[in-house]
Amino acid sequence: MLTVENISKQFPTRGQPLEILRGISFQLSPGEDLAILGPSGSGKSTLLHLIGTLDQPTSGHLMLNGIDPFSLAEPQLADFRNQHIGFVFQDHHLLPQLSVLENVLLPTLTSGTKTPGIQSRAEELVEQVGLADRREHRPVELSGGERQRVAIARALIHSPALLLADEPTGNLDRKNAMSIGDLLCAMPASNDTMVILVTHSNELAERISQRYELLDGQLQQKT
């Protein structure tokens, strides 16, 4: 389970601190998904970075599967993030010199030891996202939608408890955006994964079971 309790985030300025997030609280269980909408600059990506432990909150608490990640030392936090949280960004961040399969395997290289069965896991994910016949291709040989599919497979390589997607369809045409939306919406049920999606797309958000809007630093549930 993911528990976010009274999370706030401020940034120092020459005057008063700039308050971006104020008292954010929610819970998410395995197999559930949540969409966050809001205007540009409202703090959506900031919130996602906090949940993903890429930044620390000014106040409040976060628990993922019974662990407070911010209580961990940096090396342990990095390992926790790699093993339990998957990220999909608007820009796919694939390494151009690596093949599709090698990019999917990339997060497994940090430990220095090869996990048994991880090659088969990567091949299954590549097939799951519909790129089995493109596994040896480089990113430059793929369309934008195909590159984003690789990014999704890469994010799932460790079977993370939590998948975070920040504007994953923002750079795609409508057809590819719908296809990527199909994949993301299938993730909770097929992988028992918690999914949090930040998007400007109402069309995509309406396919997610829980929808919130981030306004004035606070989450407001949408019906």
CSV table of N, CA and C in Angstrom, one decimal, residues 34-36 44-45 48 85-90 148 152 155 162-169 180 184 194-199 204:
chain,number,residue,atom,x,y,z
A,34,LEU,N,-4.7,6.0,-10.1
A,34,LEU,CA,-5.0,7.3,-9.7
A,34,LEU,C,-4.5,8.3,-10.8
A,35,ALA,N,-5.3,9.2,-11.2
A,35,ALA,CA,-4.9,10.2,-12.2
A,35,ALA,C,-4.9,11.6,-11.5
A,36,ILE,N,-3.9,12.4,-11.8
A,36,ILE,CA,-3.8,13.8,-11.2
A,36,ILE,C,-3.7,14.7,-12.4
A,44,LYS,N,2.1,19.3,-10.2
A,44,LYS,CA,1.9,17.9,-10.4
A,44,LYS,C,3.2,17.1,-10.5
A,45,SER,N,4.2,17.6,-11.2
A,45,SER,CA,5.4,16.9,-11.4
A,45,SER,C,6.2,16.9,-10.0
A,48,LEU,N,4.8,14.2,-8.0
A,48,LEU,CA,5.2,12.9,-8.5
A,48,LEU,C,6.7,12.6,-8.1
A,85,ILE,N,9.9,1.2,-7.4
A,85,ILE,CA,9.2,2.2,-8.1
A,85,ILE,C,9.6,2.3,-9.5
A,86,GLY,N,8.7,2.3,-10.4
A,86,GLY,CA,9.0,2.4,-11.9
A,86,GLY,C,8.5,3.8,-12.4
A,87,PHE,N,9.3,4.4,-13.3
A,87,PHE,CA,9.0,5.7,-13.8
A,87,PHE,C,8.8,5.7,-15.3
A,88,VAL,N,7.8,6.4,-15.8
A,88,VAL,CA,7.6,6.6,-17.2
A,88,VAL,C,7.4,8.1,-17.4
A,89,PHE,N,8.3,8.8,-18.1
A,89,PHE,CA,8.3,10.2,-18.3
A,89,PHE,C,7.8,10.6,-19.7
A,90,GLN,N,7.5,11.9,-19.9
A,90,GLN,CA,7.0,12.3,-21.2
A,90,GLN,C,8.1,12.1,-22.2
A,148,GLN,N,8.0,5.0,-26.3
A,148,GLN,CA,7.3,5.0,-25.0
A,148,GLN,C,6.9,3.7,-24.5
A,152,ILE,N,7.9,2.0,-20.9
A,152,ILE,CA,7.0,1.3,-20.0
A,152,ILE,C,7.5,-0.1,-19.6
A,155,ALA,N,10.2,0.3,-17.1
A,155,ALA,CA,9.7,0.7,-15.8
A,155,ALA,C,9.2,-0.5,-15.0
A,162,LEU,N,4.9,0.3,-7.4
A,162,LEU,CA,4.3,1.5,-7.8
A,162,LEU,C,4.9,2.0,-9.1
A,163,LEU,N,4.0,2.3,-10.0
A,163,LEU,CA,4.4,2.9,-11.3
A,163,LEU,C,3.9,4.3,-11.4
A,164,LEU,N,4.9,5.2,-11.7
A,164,LEU,CA,4.6,6.7,-11.8
A,164,LEU,C,4.8,7.1,-13.3
A,165,ALA,N,3.8,7.7,-13.8
A,165,ALA,CA,3.8,8.2,-15.2
A,165,ALA,C,3.6,9.7,-15.3
A,166,ASP,N,4.5,10.4,-15.8
A,166,ASP,CA,4.4,11.9,-15.8
A,166,ASP,C,4.2,12.3,-17.3
A,167,GLU,N,3.0,12.7,-17.7
A,167,GLU,CA,2.6,13.1,-19.0
A,167,GLU,C,3.1,12.1,-20.1
A,168,PRO,N,2.8,10.8,-19.9
A,168,PRO,CA,3.4,9.8,-20.8
A,168,PRO,C,2.9,9.8,-22.2
A,169,THR,N,1.8,10.5,-22.5
A,169,THR,CA,1.3,10.6,-23.8
A,169,THR,C,1.4,12.1,-24.4
A,180,ILE,N,-0.9,3.8,-25.8
A,180,ILE,CA,-0.1,3.9,-24.6
A,180,ILE,C,-1.1,3.9,-23.4
A,184,LEU,N,-1.2,1.4,-20.0
A,184,LEU,CA,-1.1,1.9,-18.7
A,184,LEU,C,-2.4,1.5,-17.9
A,194,MET,N,0.3,-0.6,-8.4
A,194,MET,CA,-0.3,0.7,-8.2
A,194,MET,C,0.2,1.7,-9.2
A,195,VAL,N,-0.7,2.4,-9.8
A,195,VAL,CA,-0.3,3.4,-10.9
A,195,VAL,C,-0.8,4.8,-10.6
A,196,ILE,N,0.1,5.7,-10.6
A,196,ILE,CA,-0.2,7.2,-10.5
A,196,ILE,C,0.2,7.8,-11.8
A,197,LEU,N,-0.8,8.5,-12.4
A,197,LEU,CA,-0.6,9.1,-13.7
A,197,LEU,C,-0.9,10.6,-13.6
A,198,VAL,N,0.1,11.4,-14.0
A,198,VAL,CA,-0.1,12.9,-14.2
A,198,VAL,C,-0.3,13.2,-15.6
A,199,THR,N,-1.3,13.9,-15.9
A,199,THR,CA,-1.7,14.2,-17.3
A,199,THR,C,-2.5,15.4,-17.5
A,204,LEU,N,-7.6,10.7,-21.2
A,204,LEU,CA,-6.9,9.6,-20.6
A,204,LEU,C,-7.3,9.5,-19.1
